[in-house]
Amino acid sequence: SDSIFNDLTINEIQSESRWLMNRDGRSFLSRHALFHENLSHEDGMVIALDRSNMLASRRNLQQLVLATLGGAGILAVIVGVAIARSIARPLREVVDNLSEIAEGEADLTRNLKISGDNEVGHLAESFNGFQGRLHEIVKRIQGIRNELESAMEKIRIAAQKTNQGNMQQHATLEQSHKALQSIDATVA
């Protein structure tokens, strides 16, 4: 570096920027100082630091930061897709199962497949519990319907017997009435 600045004149030193100096295609941080206040003397000193290593380090750091951000971005996309799939797949299974139950004969004995200890699994478990209670309610209603059918059959049989009894009483009363009329006709 010493030989790069040996040929500097006082005018060149004063015309250069206070902090930056370019020589031989390289950039330097520099500061100059004259030994004498008198401009006729050209004795002075230039302190310069080669910025090429610093600039190369900065470029390397920028590339490292960009590569890290790129890698983090790719990793975020991969994790995001994995999370989305882990949510979407069980939801799709639940929707498919519910559609099969709804489109079929509404089989209340069929449960949803529980796929994991997550919100979708809890949803399937809750639906299965609801479906089980609904199944029990339907069974109770069917039992009550059977009991009502049995009671209605007993009432129908009793009504038929009552009707037959009424018809027999009517026939008996009719015979009694005819007998009384015949007695009345004989007495008169």
PDB file of C-alpha atoms in Angstrom:
ATOM      1  CA  SER A   1       0.000   0.000   0.000  1.00  0.00           C
ATOM      2  CA  ASP A   2       2.871   2.382   0.659  1.00  0.00           C
ATOM      3  CA  SER A   3       3.886   2.623  -2.963  1.00  0.00           C
ATOM      4  CA  ILE A   4       0.293   3.419  -4.036  1.00  0.00           C
ATOM      5  CA  PHE A   5       0.339   6.750  -2.207  1.00  0.00           C
ATOM      6  CA  ASN A   6       3.985   7.805  -2.750  1.00  0.00           C
ATOM      7  CA  ASP A   7       3.210   9.764  -5.862  1.00  0.00           C
ATOM      8  CA  LEU A   8       0.346  11.805  -4.339  1.00  0.00           C
ATOM      9  CA  THR A   9       0.757  15.555  -4.567  1.00  0.00           C
ATOM     10  CA  ILE A  10      -0.644  17.993  -2.056  1.00  0.00           C
ATOM     11  CA  ASN A  11      -3.270  19.112  -4.578  1.00  0.00           C
ATOM     12  CA  GLU A  12      -4.423  15.508  -5.131  1.00  0.00           C
ATOM     13  CA  ILE A  13      -4.649  14.940  -1.390  1.00  0.00           C
ATOM     14  CA  GLN A  14      -6.732  18.056  -0.945  1.00  0.00           C
ATOM     15  CA  SER A  15      -8.982  17.275  -3.928  1.00  0.00           C
ATOM     16  CA  GLU A  16      -9.796  13.733  -2.816  1.00  0.00           C
ATOM     17  CA  SER A  17     -12.838  13.065  -0.699  1.00  0.00           C
ATOM     18  CA  ARG A  18     -12.238  13.293   3.009  1.00  0.00           C
ATOM     19  CA  TRP A  19     -12.935   9.599   3.658  1.00  0.00           C
ATOM     20  CA  LEU A  20     -12.813   7.760   0.333  1.00  0.00           C
ATOM     21  CA  MET A  21      -9.914   7.477  -2.054  1.00  0.00           C
ATOM     22  CA  ASN A  22      -9.636   5.267  -5.117  1.00  0.00           C
ATOM     23  CA  ARG A  23      -6.213   4.164  -6.313  1.00  0.00           C
ATOM     24  CA  ASP A  24      -5.253   1.381  -8.692  1.00  0.00           C
ATOM     25  CA  GLY A  25      -8.891   0.199  -8.833  1.00  0.00           C
ATOM     26  CA  ARG A  26      -9.095  -0.261  -5.083  1.00  0.00           C
ATOM     27  CA  SER A  27     -11.089   1.717  -2.569  1.00  0.00           C
ATOM     28  CA  PHE A  28      -9.518   3.082   0.588  1.00  0.00           C
ATOM     29  CA  LEU A  29     -10.817   4.820   3.659  1.00  0.00           C
ATOM     30  CA  SER A  30      -8.379   7.660   4.084  1.00  0.00           C
ATOM     31  CA  ARG A  31      -7.514  10.724   6.066  1.00  0.00           C
ATOM     32  CA  HIS A  32      -4.690  13.071   5.252  1.00  0.00           C
ATOM     33  CA  ALA A  33      -2.764  15.430   7.440  1.00  0.00           C
ATOM     34  CA  LEU A  34      -0.149  18.010   6.493  1.00  0.00           C
ATOM     35  CA  PHE A  35       2.851  18.468   8.723  1.00  0.00           C
ATOM     36  CA  HIS A  36       3.010  22.167   8.035  1.00  0.00           C
ATOM     37  CA  GLU A  37       0.304  24.751   7.722  1.00  0.00           C
ATOM     38  CA  ASN A  38       2.259  26.264   4.918  1.00  0.00           C
ATOM     39  CA  LEU A  39       0.999  24.907   1.623  1.00  0.00           C
ATOM     40  CA  SER A  40       4.368  25.362   0.015  1.00  0.00           C
ATOM     41  CA  HIS A  41       5.658  22.372   1.912  1.00  0.00           C
ATOM     42  CA  GLU A  42       4.452  19.090   0.624  1.00  0.00           C
ATOM     43  CA  ASP A  43       5.266  17.112   3.694  1.00  0.00           C
ATOM     44  CA  GLY A  44       2.301  15.276   5.114  1.00  0.00           C
ATOM     45  CA  MET A  45       0.832  11.937   5.820  1.00  0.00           C
ATOM     46  CA  VAL A  46      -2.032   9.915   4.368  1.00  0.00           C
ATOM     47  CA  ILE A  47      -3.585   7.222   6.536  1.00  0.00           C
ATOM     48  CA  ALA A  48      -5.531   4.774   4.406  1.00  0.00           C
ATOM     49  CA  LEU A  49      -7.267   1.485   5.089  1.00  0.00           C
ATOM     50  CA  ASP A  50      -7.857  -0.884   2.211  1.00  0.00           C
ATOM     51  CA  ARG A  51     -11.617  -1.394   1.958  1.00  0.00           C
ATOM     52  CA  SER A  52     -11.434  -4.324  -0.466  1.00  0.00           C
ATOM     53  CA  ASN A  53     -11.461  -6.938   2.343  1.00  0.00           C
ATOM     54  CA  MET A  54     -14.229  -5.063   4.122  1.00  0.00           C
ATOM     55  CA  LEU A  55     -16.288  -4.816   0.918  1.00  0.00           C
ATOM     56  CA  ALA A  56     -15.716  -8.500   0.161  1.00  0.00           C
ATOM     57  CA  SER A  57     -16.796  -9.391   3.702  1.00  0.00           C
ATOM     58  CA  ARG A  58     -19.896  -7.210   3.305  1.00  0.00           C
ATOM     59  CA  ARG A  59     -20.747  -8.910  -0.014  1.00  0.00           C
ATOM     60  CA  ASN A  60     -20.253 -12.318   1.605  1.00  0.00           C
ATOM     61  CA  LEU A  61     -22.448 -11.283   4.525  1.00  0.00           C
ATOM     62  CA  GLN A  62     -25.127 -10.011   2.143  1.00  0.00           C
ATOM     63  CA  GLN A  63     -25.026 -13.296   0.225  1.00  0.00           C
ATOM     64  CA  LEU A  64     -25.213 -15.245   3.482  1.00  0.00           C
ATOM     65  CA  VAL A  65     -28.195 -13.177   4.665  1.00  0.00           C
ATOM     66  CA  LEU A  66     -29.947 -13.637   1.309  1.00  0.00           C
ATOM     67  CA  ALA A  67     -29.247 -17.369   1.322  1.00  0.00           C
ATOM     68  CA  THR A  68     -30.479 -17.628   4.920  1.00  0.00           C
ATOM     69  CA  LEU A  69     -33.629 -15.656   4.123  1.00  0.00           C
ATOM     70  CA  GLY A  70     -34.191 -17.767   1.004  1.00  0.00           C
ATOM     71  CA  GLY A  71     -33.720 -20.969   2.989  1.00  0.00           C
ATOM     72  CA  ALA A  72     -36.021 -19.701   5.739  1.00  0.00           C
ATOM     73  CA  GLY A  73     -38.594 -18.756   3.097  1.00  0.00           C
ATOM     74  CA  ILE A  74     -38.428 -22.196   1.490  1.00  0.00           C
ATOM     75  CA  LEU A  75     -38.626 -23.837   4.913  1.00  0.00           C
ATOM     76  CA  ALA A  76     -41.643 -21.661   5.803  1.00  0.00           C
ATOM     77  CA  VAL A  77     -43.381 -22.701   2.585  1.00  0.00           C
ATOM     78  CA  ILE A  78     -42.651 -26.392   3.253  1.00  0.00           C
ATOM     79  CA  VAL A  79     -43.858 -26.138   6.857  1.00  0.00           C
ATOM     80  CA  GLY A  80     -46.931 -24.168   5.729  1.00  0.00           C
ATOM     81  CA  VAL A  81     -47.824 -26.783   3.116  1.00  0.00           C
ATOM     82  CA  ALA A  82     -47.305 -29.584   5.651  1.00  0.00           C
ATOM     83  CA  ILE A  83     -49.517 -27.835   8.216  1.00  0.00           C
ATOM     84  CA  ALA A  84     -52.170 -27.097   5.594  1.00  0.00           C
ATOM     85  CA  ARG A  85     -52.176 -30.730   4.495  1.00  0.00           C
ATOM     86  CA  SER A  86     -52.311 -31.969   8.082  1.00  0.00           C
ATOM     87  CA  ILE A  87     -55.435 -29.848   8.575  1.00  0.00           C
ATOM     88  CA  ALA A  88     -57.035 -30.293   5.153  1.00  0.00           C
ATOM     89  CA  ARG A  89     -56.674 -34.090   4.901  1.00  0.00           C
ATOM     90  CA  PRO A  90     -58.524 -34.925   8.154  1.00  0.00           C
ATOM     91  CA  LEU A  91     -61.162 -32.298   7.372  1.00  0.00           C
ATOM     92  CA  ARG A  92     -61.672 -33.797   3.925  1.00  0.00           C
ATOM     93  CA  GLU A  93     -62.028 -37.252   5.515  1.00  0.00           C
ATOM     94  CA  VAL A  94     -64.644 -35.931   7.953  1.00  0.00           C
ATOM     95  CA  VAL A  95     -66.544 -34.193   5.136  1.00  0.00           C
ATOM     96  CA  ASP A  96     -66.409 -37.346   2.996  1.00  0.00           C
ATOM     97  CA  ASN A  97     -67.653 -39.493   5.894  1.00  0.00           C
ATOM     98  CA  LEU A  98     -70.466 -37.042   6.685  1.00  0.00           C
ATOM     99  CA  SER A  99     -71.441 -36.968   3.002  1.00  0.00           C
ATOM    100  CA  GLU A 100     -71.563 -40.774   2.880  1.00  0.00           C
ATOM    101  CA  ILE A 101     -73.736 -40.854   5.994  1.00  0.00           C
ATOM    102  CA  ALA A 102     -76.043 -38.123   4.653  1.00  0.00           C
ATOM    103  CA  GLU A 103     -76.328 -39.541   1.126  1.00  0.00           C
ATOM    104  CA  GLY A 104     -76.813 -43.108   2.304  1.00  0.00           C
ATOM    105  CA  GLU A 105     -79.686 -44.327   4.429  1.00  0.00           C
ATOM    106  CA  ALA A 106     -78.622 -42.113   7.360  1.00  0.00           C
ATOM    107  CA  ASP A 107     -77.109 -45.111   9.131  1.00  0.00           C
ATOM    108  CA  LEU A 108     -76.890 -43.955  12.747  1.00  0.00           C
ATOM    109  CA  THR A 109     -74.698 -46.900  13.701  1.00  0.00           C
ATOM    110  CA  ARG A 110     -71.870 -45.709  11.473  1.00  0.00           C
ATOM    111  CA  ASN A 111     -69.223 -43.573  13.171  1.00  0.00           C
ATOM    112  CA  LEU A 112     -66.684 -41.152  11.761  1.00  0.00           C
ATOM    113  CA  LYS A 113     -63.080 -42.285  11.746  1.00  0.00           C
ATOM    114  CA  ILE A 114     -61.164 -40.373  14.393  1.00  0.00           C
ATOM    115  CA  SER A 115     -57.826 -39.288  12.967  1.00  0.00           C
ATOM    116  CA  GLY A 116     -55.624 -37.923  15.702  1.00  0.00           C
ATOM    117  CA  ASP A 117     -55.694 -35.905  18.863  1.00  0.00           C
ATOM    118  CA  ASN A 118     -56.395 -32.549  17.245  1.00  0.00           C
ATOM    119  CA  GLU A 119     -59.371 -30.311  16.535  1.00  0.00           C
ATOM    120  CA  VAL A 120     -60.567 -32.447  13.638  1.00  0.00           C
ATOM    121  CA  GLY A 121     -60.291 -35.590  15.772  1.00  0.00           C
ATOM    122  CA  HIS A 122     -62.247 -33.860  18.547  1.00  0.00           C
ATOM    123  CA  LEU A 123     -64.865 -32.811  15.984  1.00  0.00           C
ATOM    124  CA  ALA A 124     -65.227 -36.418  14.773  1.00  0.00           C
ATOM    125  CA  GLU A 125     -65.386 -37.673  18.365  1.00  0.00           C
ATOM    126  CA  SER A 126     -68.068 -35.105  19.265  1.00  0.00           C
ATOM    127  CA  PHE A 127     -70.078 -36.004  16.170  1.00  0.00           C
ATOM    128  CA  ASN A 128     -69.830 -39.689  17.053  1.00  0.00           C
ATOM    129  CA  GLY A 129     -71.102 -38.896  20.566  1.00  0.00           C
ATOM    130  CA  PHE A 130     -73.964 -36.839  19.130  1.00  0.00           C
ATOM    131  CA  GLN A 131     -74.763 -39.599  16.657  1.00  0.00           C
ATOM    132  CA  GLY A 132     -74.769 -42.184  19.473  1.00  0.00           C
ATOM    133  CA  ARG A 133     -77.226 -40.100  21.517  1.00  0.00           C
ATOM    134  CA  LEU A 134     -79.368 -39.579  18.424  1.00  0.00           C
ATOM    135  CA  HIS A 135     -79.312 -43.343  17.818  1.00  0.00           C
ATOM    136  CA  GLU A 136     -80.499 -43.946  21.403  1.00  0.00           C
ATOM    137  CA  ILE A 137     -83.314 -41.382  20.954  1.00  0.00           C
ATOM    138  CA  VAL A 138     -84.415 -43.092  17.722  1.00  0.00           C
ATOM    139  CA  LYS A 139     -84.354 -46.494  19.485  1.00  0.00           C
ATOM    140  CA  ARG A 140     -86.521 -45.093  22.320  1.00  0.00           C
ATOM    141  CA  ILE A 141     -88.938 -43.583  19.796  1.00  0.00           C
ATOM    142  CA  GLN A 142     -89.135 -46.934  17.985  1.00  0.00           C
ATOM    143  CA  GLY A 143     -89.856 -48.651  21.325  1.00  0.00           C
ATOM    144  CA  ILE A 144     -92.594 -46.126  22.107  1.00  0.00           C
ATOM    145  CA  ARG A 145     -93.992 -46.591  18.582  1.00  0.00           C
ATOM    146  CA  ASN A 146     -94.057 -50.359  19.105  1.00  0.00           C
ATOM    147  CA  GLU A 147     -95.816 -49.911  22.458  1.00  0.00           C
ATOM    148  CA  LEU A 148     -98.346 -47.549  20.841  1.00  0.00           C
ATOM    149  CA  GLU A 149     -98.963 -50.045  18.017  1.00  0.00           C
ATOM    150  CA  SER A 150     -99.510 -52.783  20.581  1.00  0.00           C
ATOM    151  CA  ALA A 151    -101.901 -50.565  22.585  1.00  0.00           C
ATOM    152  CA  MET A 152    -103.746 -49.587  19.404  1.00  0.00           C
ATOM    153  CA  GLU A 153    -104.102 -53.262  18.481  1.00  0.00           C
ATOM    154  CA  LYS A 154    -105.516 -54.013  21.954  1.00  0.00           C
ATOM    155  CA  ILE A 155    -107.936 -51.063  21.617  1.00  0.00           C
ATOM    156  CA  ARG A 156    -108.968 -52.276  18.137  1.00  0.00           C
ATOM    157  CA  ILE A 157    -109.599 -55.799  19.473  1.00  0.00           C
ATOM    158  CA  ALA A 158    -111.509 -54.403  22.467  1.00  0.00           C
ATOM    159  CA  ALA A 159    -113.537 -52.169  20.145  1.00  0.00           C
ATOM    160  CA  GLN A 160    -114.341 -55.159  17.922  1.00  0.00           C
ATOM    161  CA  LYS A 161    -115.412 -57.201  20.952  1.00  0.00           C
ATOM    162  CA  THR A 162    -117.491 -54.281  22.220  1.00  0.00           C
ATOM    163  CA  ASN A 163    -119.038 -53.896  18.804  1.00  0.00           C
ATOM    164  CA  GLN A 164    -119.788 -57.639  18.662  1.00  0.00           C
ATOM    165  CA  GLY A 165    -121.275 -57.434  22.164  1.00  0.00           C
ATOM    166  CA  ASN A 166    -123.379 -54.458  21.121  1.00  0.00           C
ATOM    167  CA  MET A 167    -124.571 -56.345  18.053  1.00  0.00           C
ATOM    168  CA  GLN A 168    -125.450 -59.380  20.186  1.00  0.00           C
ATOM    169  CA  GLN A 169    -127.297 -57.157  22.669  1.00  0.00           C
ATOM    170  CA  HIS A 170    -129.071 -55.502  19.778  1.00  0.00           C
ATOM    171  CA  ALA A 171    -130.067 -58.885  18.390  1.00  0.00           C
ATOM    172  CA  THR A 172    -131.181 -60.036  21.850  1.00  0.00           C
ATOM    173  CA  LEU A 173    -133.138 -56.824  22.356  1.00  0.00           C
ATOM    174  CA  GLU A 174    -134.676 -57.261  18.934  1.00  0.00           C
ATOM    175  CA  GLN A 175    -135.709 -60.801  19.817  1.00  0.00           C
ATOM    176  CA  SER A 176    -137.060 -59.606  23.182  1.00  0.00           C
ATOM    177  CA  HIS A 177    -139.012 -56.869  21.460  1.00  0.00           C
ATOM    178  CA  LYS A 178    -140.500 -59.342  18.954  1.00  0.00           C
ATOM    179  CA  ALA A 179    -141.346 -61.734  21.812  1.00  0.00           C
ATOM    180  CA  LEU A 180    -143.052 -58.914  23.700  1.00  0.00           C
ATOM    181  CA  GLN A 181    -144.973 -57.927  20.585  1.00  0.00           C
ATOM    182  CA  SER A 182    -146.018 -61.500  20.050  1.00  0.00           C
ATOM    183  CA  ILE A 183    -147.161 -61.773  23.698  1.00  0.00           C
ATOM    184  CA  ASP A 184    -149.013 -58.486  23.326  1.00  0.00           C
ATOM    185  CA  ALA A 185    -150.717 -59.751  20.175  1.00  0.00           C
ATOM    186  CA  THR A 186    -151.692 -62.989  21.894  1.00  0.00           C
ATOM    187  CA  VAL A 187    -153.080 -61.194  24.970  1.00  0.00           C
ATOM    188  CA  ALA A 188    -154.959 -58.636  23.011  1.00  0.00           C
TER     189      ALA A 188
END
